Amino acid sequence: VSGADHVHPAALRIGLDVGGTKTDAIAVDPAGEIVARVRRATGWGPDGVVDSITAAVEELSARLGADGVGFGSIGIGVPGQVEPDGARVAHAVNLGIDSLDLAAAVNARLPGAVRIENDVKAAAAGAYALHGATGSMAYLNLGTGIAAGIVVDGVVWRGSRGAAGEVGHLSVDPAGPRCRCGQRGCIEALAGGAAIAERWGRTSALPVRDVFDAADAGDPAAVALRHGLAQGVAAAVRVLVLTLDVDEVVLGGGLVGLGARLTEVVDAELRAGGGASPFLRSLRLHDRVSPLPAGSPAAALGAALVGAADPTGVLAHG
Amino acid sequence: VSGADHVHPAALRIGLDVGGTKTDAIAVDPAGEIVARVRRATGWGPDGVVDSITAAVEELSARLGADGVGFGSIGIGVPGQVEPDGARVAHAVNLGIDSLDLAAAVNARLPGAVRIENDVKAAAAGAYALHGATGSMAYLNLGTGIAAGIVVDGVVWRGSRGAAGEVGHLSVDPAGPRCRCGQRGCIEALAGGAAIAERWGRTSALPVRDVFDAADAGDPAAVALRHGLAQGVAAAVRVLVLTLDVDEVVLGGGLVGLGARLTEVVDAELRAGGGASPFLRSLRLHDRVSPLPAGSPAAALGAALVGAADPTGVLAHG
């Protein structure tokens, strides 16, 4: 975080990752360097969310001595269904937003070009840039739910109706647990944080971590849940590689906070699949999967890139 | 099939679909019209295959009065693993070819630029052109095995290591039948013609048709096999749409010869999935699936397009 003094605010791109609890906001200079970062709690509902966004951008302005001067662009990643116009968001249940022209609402409070993107797609663009990736990459978000963002030659793949990357609702076991979507054995029913918490059934701030702790202590129900999580993540990796043959699959989302405890069980499951199948083994899936580091600004960075209508990731990152 | 008299052979693109039993060869004029088509038996092994290709192209030459004059390009679709260089094919077990520089072998006998492509990828390019498609399309080949070809903006998606479209080896049921790849419950183990024939266990020239006949007559084993086929195809459609959100999924391959008997059970299975899940229902999967017509020249046409290094499908088709 440096060099802000030398860059005019109009040359800075702002990116925000608006999560259900926290909003992560960054300013990115023309060289792709993150020159400022602030985090704050996210408010509830349309007004609360717009207040949080406005306050975060104003805090960045103050830190960068840019008060009263507009930034070059503002990109905002939100957990919801975002229209192709990059303005309207729907079904953002974790933010208390049913439907809102978020770009217009933010523009009523802040100057500059504003563009909205789905948070997983934004994180995918950011992970691609942070990895210095070329070719194709899938970002697999392991959070409350499971979804992927696909980036090809630096561009986020949107699909025809916005369903691209919805791998969480592929069933991989007709006898598996019921998913909130209505099917049985969905990848999300096995590996989604909310589904695991519900099946674990004990109140906890970090239910998946509790499951891992209990599994380490030998609790059979927790061992089964942890195994299901690994199976679900491995299935998602196989879907992404056997459909698109992406060069790499980057794991992100809240569950990645479990660190090696998560990646080890996923790695073991991918190797076990390779043990059963020479074809799968030849794909070396375990070598193609890596997690984002904890606290990675991928989602906010991706929002900044998308916000500047420059999701190509051809920028330098130090 | 007309207009050949008016086009110089050097302006014609030749496309061949070399199958395990038959070779389908066409000549395509600059407007994208098929001006000649010949079909003949495919020989066995490297020499037999090259002989068949040479004979088919020479028959096209004779029909078009083009003897002794080279065609503009020759594209060849083969059921095997094709290197990105478009020359070498490996593991073409149905042709008796272990590994061969097929482009060089053909060029030793015929003049002109020769390019090889995997038959499913070629058929995908051809189906895209025949459908006058725009945007994205997946071609799902239902034959001895199950594989898909993905076309985006007219270009066949290759993936990083040639595994793109290998959806047949995704497991959708850990308790399902053993696949020849080593896993259980692969889509191909449920829906591949060879897997169904093996489980049916009776000698027949058209085993899957026999299974459908027996299912119609109430045979419980045949009903189960037919249901598994529908489940496997529906799972492949869901994988393609929930990963890539392609605009449409076109079904091709030998099993499509079953016509409405096949598409009706697939349609029913896709509607049943939508009945269980409002999310799936919203994707209207059954509306996005359509079969190639019987005898479609998709694979040979795609080979011609790929052979001319013009897989964009931006040509007119009458």
Short mmCIF file of N, CA, C and O in Angstrom, two decimals, chain B residues 58-114:
data_model
loop_
_atom_site.label_atom_id
_atom_site.label_comp_id
_atom_site.label_asym_id
_atom_site.label_seq_id
_atom_site.Cartn_x
_atom_site.Cartn_y
_atom_site.Cartn_z
N GLU B 58 -11.13 -39.05 -53.60
CA GLU B 58 -11.03 -39.25 -55.05
C GLU B 58 -12.42 -39.42 -55.67
O GLU B 58 -12.67 -38.96 -56.79
N GLU B 59 -13.32 -40.04 -54.94
CA GLU B 59 -14.70 -40.18 -55.45
C GLU B 59 -15.37 -38.80 -55.54
O GLU B 59 -16.09 -38.51 -56.50
N LEU B 60 -15.12 -37.95 -54.53
CA LEU B 60 -15.64 -36.57 -54.61
C LEU B 60 -15.06 -35.85 -55.82
O LEU B 60 -15.77 -35.15 -56.56
N SER B 61 -13.75 -36.02 -56.05
CA SER B 61 -13.09 -35.40 -57.21
C SER B 61 -13.75 -35.82 -58.50
O SER B 61 -14.05 -34.99 -59.37
N ALA B 62 -13.98 -37.14 -58.63
CA ALA B 62 -14.58 -37.65 -59.86
C ALA B 62 -15.97 -37.07 -60.06
O ALA B 62 -16.33 -36.62 -61.15
N ARG B 63 -16.76 -37.06 -58.99
CA ARG B 63 -18.12 -36.53 -59.10
C ARG B 63 -18.14 -35.07 -59.50
O ARG B 63 -19.06 -34.61 -60.17
N LEU B 64 -17.14 -34.34 -59.00
CA LEU B 64 -17.12 -32.90 -59.23
C LEU B 64 -16.28 -32.55 -60.46
O LEU B 64 -16.07 -31.36 -60.75
N GLY B 65 -15.81 -33.56 -61.19
CA GLY B 65 -14.99 -33.30 -62.37
C GLY B 65 -13.71 -32.57 -62.02
O GLY B 65 -13.24 -31.71 -62.77
N ALA B 66 -13.15 -32.91 -60.86
CA ALA B 66 -11.98 -32.18 -60.36
C ALA B 66 -10.72 -33.03 -60.35
O ALA B 66 -9.77 -32.72 -59.65
N ASP B 67 -10.72 -34.12 -61.13
CA ASP B 67 -9.57 -35.03 -61.10
C ASP B 67 -8.27 -34.30 -61.39
O ASP B 67 -8.19 -33.51 -62.32
N GLY B 68 -7.29 -34.59 -60.57
CA GLY B 68 -5.96 -34.03 -60.79
C GLY B 68 -5.78 -32.63 -60.27
O GLY B 68 -4.68 -32.10 -60.29
N VAL B 69 -6.86 -32.04 -59.75
CA VAL B 69 -6.76 -30.68 -59.20
C VAL B 69 -6.98 -30.77 -57.68
O VAL B 69 -7.91 -31.45 -57.23
N GLY B 70 -6.14 -30.12 -56.92
CA GLY B 70 -6.28 -30.19 -55.47
C GLY B 70 -7.46 -29.37 -54.97
O GLY B 70 -7.81 -28.34 -55.55
N PHE B 71 -8.08 -29.87 -53.88
CA PHE B 71 -9.12 -29.08 -53.22
C PHE B 71 -8.46 -28.03 -52.33
O PHE B 71 -7.28 -28.10 -52.01
N GLY B 72 -9.28 -27.08 -51.89
CA GLY B 72 -8.75 -25.99 -51.07
C GLY B 72 -8.23 -26.45 -49.73
O GLY B 72 -7.17 -26.01 -49.27
N SER B 73 -8.94 -27.37 -49.09
CA SER B 73 -8.52 -27.89 -47.79
C SER B 73 -9.24 -29.19 -47.52
O SER B 73 -10.30 -29.46 -48.10
N ILE B 74 -8.66 -29.99 -46.64
CA ILE B 74 -9.26 -31.26 -46.23
C ILE B 74 -9.26 -31.31 -44.71
O ILE B 74 -8.19 -31.24 -44.09
N GLY B 75 -10.44 -31.42 -44.12
CA GLY B 75 -10.55 -31.56 -42.67
C GLY B 75 -11.10 -32.94 -42.36
O GLY B 75 -12.01 -33.42 -43.04
N ILE B 76 -10.55 -33.58 -41.33
CA ILE B 76 -10.91 -34.96 -41.04
C ILE B 76 -11.24 -35.11 -39.55
O ILE B 76 -10.40 -34.84 -38.70
N GLY B 77 -12.46 -35.51 -39.26
CA GLY B 77 -12.86 -35.79 -37.89
C GLY B 77 -12.67 -37.27 -37.59
O GLY B 77 -13.11 -38.11 -38.36
N VAL B 78 -11.99 -37.58 -36.48
CA VAL B 78 -11.74 -38.98 -36.12
C VAL B 78 -12.06 -39.20 -34.64
O VAL B 78 -11.87 -38.31 -33.80
N PRO B 79 -12.55 -40.42 -34.31
CA PRO B 79 -12.86 -40.72 -32.91
C PRO B 79 -11.60 -41.09 -32.15
O PRO B 79 -11.25 -42.26 -32.04
N GLY B 80 -10.90 -40.10 -31.68
CA GLY B 80 -9.67 -40.33 -30.93
C GLY B 80 -9.19 -39.02 -30.34
O GLY B 80 -9.85 -37.99 -30.47
N GLN B 81 -8.03 -39.11 -29.70
CA GLN B 81 -7.45 -37.93 -29.06
C GLN B 81 -6.56 -37.23 -30.09
O GLN B 81 -5.61 -37.83 -30.58
N VAL B 82 -6.89 -36.00 -30.42
CA VAL B 82 -6.16 -35.29 -31.47
C VAL B 82 -5.29 -34.21 -30.84
O VAL B 82 -5.76 -33.44 -30.00
N GLU B 83 -4.04 -34.20 -31.23
CA GLU B 83 -3.11 -33.20 -30.69
C GLU B 83 -3.53 -31.80 -31.16
O GLU B 83 -4.14 -31.66 -32.24
N PRO B 84 -3.17 -30.77 -30.37
CA PRO B 84 -3.53 -29.40 -30.77
C PRO B 84 -2.96 -28.99 -32.12
O PRO B 84 -3.46 -28.05 -32.74
N ASP B 85 -1.93 -29.70 -32.60
CA ASP B 85 -1.35 -29.34 -33.89
C ASP B 85 -2.26 -29.70 -35.06
O ASP B 85 -1.99 -29.33 -36.21
N GLY B 86 -3.35 -30.47 -34.79
CA GLY B 86 -4.27 -30.84 -35.86
C GLY B 86 -3.68 -31.84 -36.83
O GLY B 86 -4.15 -31.94 -37.98
N ALA B 87 -2.68 -32.60 -36.40
CA ALA B 87 -2.03 -33.56 -37.31
C ALA B 87 -2.07 -34.99 -36.75
O ALA B 87 -2.40 -35.93 -37.45
N ARG B 88 -1.74 -35.14 -35.49
CA ARG B 88 -1.54 -36.46 -34.91
C ARG B 88 -2.77 -36.91 -34.12
O ARG B 88 -3.39 -36.12 -33.43
N VAL B 89 -3.12 -38.19 -34.27
CA VAL B 89 -4.23 -38.77 -33.51
C VAL B 89 -3.71 -39.95 -32.71
O VAL B 89 -2.82 -40.68 -33.16
N ALA B 90 -4.26 -40.12 -31.50
CA ALA B 90 -3.88 -41.23 -30.64
C ALA B 90 -5.13 -41.88 -30.06
O ALA B 90 -6.19 -41.25 -29.97
N HIS B 91 -4.99 -43.16 -29.66
CA HIS B 91 -6.07 -43.89 -28.98
C HIS B 91 -7.37 -43.91 -29.78
O HIS B 91 -8.45 -43.81 -29.20
N ALA B 92 -7.26 -44.02 -31.11
CA ALA B 92 -8.47 -44.16 -31.94
C ALA B 92 -8.78 -45.66 -32.03
O ALA B 92 -8.60 -46.29 -33.07
N VAL B 93 -9.25 -46.21 -30.90
CA VAL B 93 -9.40 -47.67 -30.79
C VAL B 93 -10.41 -48.22 -31.79
O VAL B 93 -10.24 -49.33 -32.30
N ASN B 94 -11.45 -47.45 -32.11
CA ASN B 94 -12.46 -47.95 -33.06
C ASN B 94 -11.96 -47.96 -34.50
O ASN B 94 -12.62 -48.51 -35.39
N LEU B 95 -10.81 -47.32 -34.75
CA LEU B 95 -10.23 -47.31 -36.09
C LEU B 95 -9.00 -48.22 -36.16
O LEU B 95 -8.41 -48.38 -37.23
N GLY B 96 -8.61 -48.79 -35.03
CA GLY B 96 -7.40 -49.61 -35.00
C GLY B 96 -6.13 -48.79 -35.12
O GLY B 96 -5.11 -49.24 -35.63
N ILE B 97 -6.19 -47.54 -34.64
CA ILE B 97 -5.02 -46.65 -34.69
C ILE B 97 -4.58 -46.34 -33.27
O ILE B 97 -5.36 -45.81 -32.48
N ASP B 98 -3.33 -46.67 -32.97
CA ASP B 98 -2.79 -46.38 -31.64
C ASP B 98 -2.24 -44.96 -31.63
O ASP B 98 -2.54 -44.17 -30.73
N SER B 99 -1.44 -44.61 -32.63
CA SER B 99 -0.86 -43.28 -32.73
C SER B 99 -0.39 -43.09 -34.17
O SER B 99 0.29 -43.97 -34.72
N LEU B 100 -0.77 -41.96 -34.77
CA LEU B 100 -0.45 -41.77 -36.20
C LEU B 100 -0.48 -40.28 -36.54
O LEU B 100 -1.39 -39.56 -36.10
N ASP B 101 0.51 -39.84 -37.33
CA ASP B 101 0.42 -38.49 -37.90
C ASP B 101 -0.48 -38.61 -39.14
O ASP B 101 0.00 -38.81 -40.25
N LEU B 102 -1.77 -38.51 -38.90
CA LEU B 102 -2.75 -38.76 -39.96
C LEU B 102 -2.69 -37.69 -41.05
O LEU B 102 -2.87 -37.99 -42.24
N ALA B 103 -2.39 -36.45 -40.66
CA ALA B 103 -2.30 -35.38 -41.66
C ALA B 103 -1.16 -35.68 -42.64
O ALA B 103 -1.34 -35.56 -43.86
N ALA B 104 -0.02 -36.09 -42.12
CA ALA B 104 1.12 -36.41 -43.01
C ALA B 104 0.81 -37.62 -43.87
O ALA B 104 1.13 -37.64 -45.07
N ALA B 105 0.16 -38.64 -43.28
CA ALA B 105 -0.16 -39.85 -44.03
C ALA B 105 -1.12 -39.55 -45.18
O ALA B 105 -0.99 -40.10 -46.28
N VAL B 106 -2.09 -38.68 -44.93
CA VAL B 106 -3.04 -38.31 -45.99
C VAL B 106 -2.35 -37.44 -47.02
O VAL B 106 -2.55 -37.60 -48.23
N ASN B 107 -1.51 -36.52 -46.56
CA ASN B 107 -0.81 -35.62 -47.48
C ASN B 107 0.17 -36.36 -48.39
O ASN B 107 0.51 -35.88 -49.47
N ALA B 108 0.61 -37.54 -47.97
CA ALA B 108 1.48 -38.35 -48.83
C ALA B 108 0.70 -38.88 -50.04
O ALA B 108 1.28 -39.28 -51.04
N ARG B 109 -0.65 -38.89 -49.92
CA ARG B 109 -1.47 -39.43 -50.98
C ARG B 109 -2.30 -38.36 -51.70
O ARG B 109 -2.72 -38.57 -52.85
N LEU B 110 -2.57 -37.25 -51.00
CA LEU B 110 -3.45 -36.22 -51.56
C LEU B 110 -2.82 -34.84 -51.35
O LEU B 110 -2.23 -34.58 -50.31
N PRO B 111 -2.98 -33.93 -52.35
CA PRO B 111 -2.46 -32.58 -52.16
C PRO B 111 -3.41 -31.75 -51.29
O PRO B 111 -4.55 -32.16 -51.04
N GLY B 112 -2.95 -30.61 -50.84
CA GLY B 112 -3.82 -29.68 -50.11
C GLY B 112 -3.55 -29.67 -48.62
O GLY B 112 -2.94 -30.58 -48.07
N ALA B 113 -4.03 -28.62 -47.96
CA ALA B 113 -3.87 -28.48 -46.51
C ALA B 113 -4.78 -29.48 -45.81
O ALA B 113 -5.98 -29.54 -46.10
N VAL B 114 -4.22 -30.30 -44.90
CA VAL B 114 -4.99 -31.32 -44.17
C VAL B 114 -4.96 -31.01 -42.69
O VAL B 114 -3.90 -30.71 -42.13
#
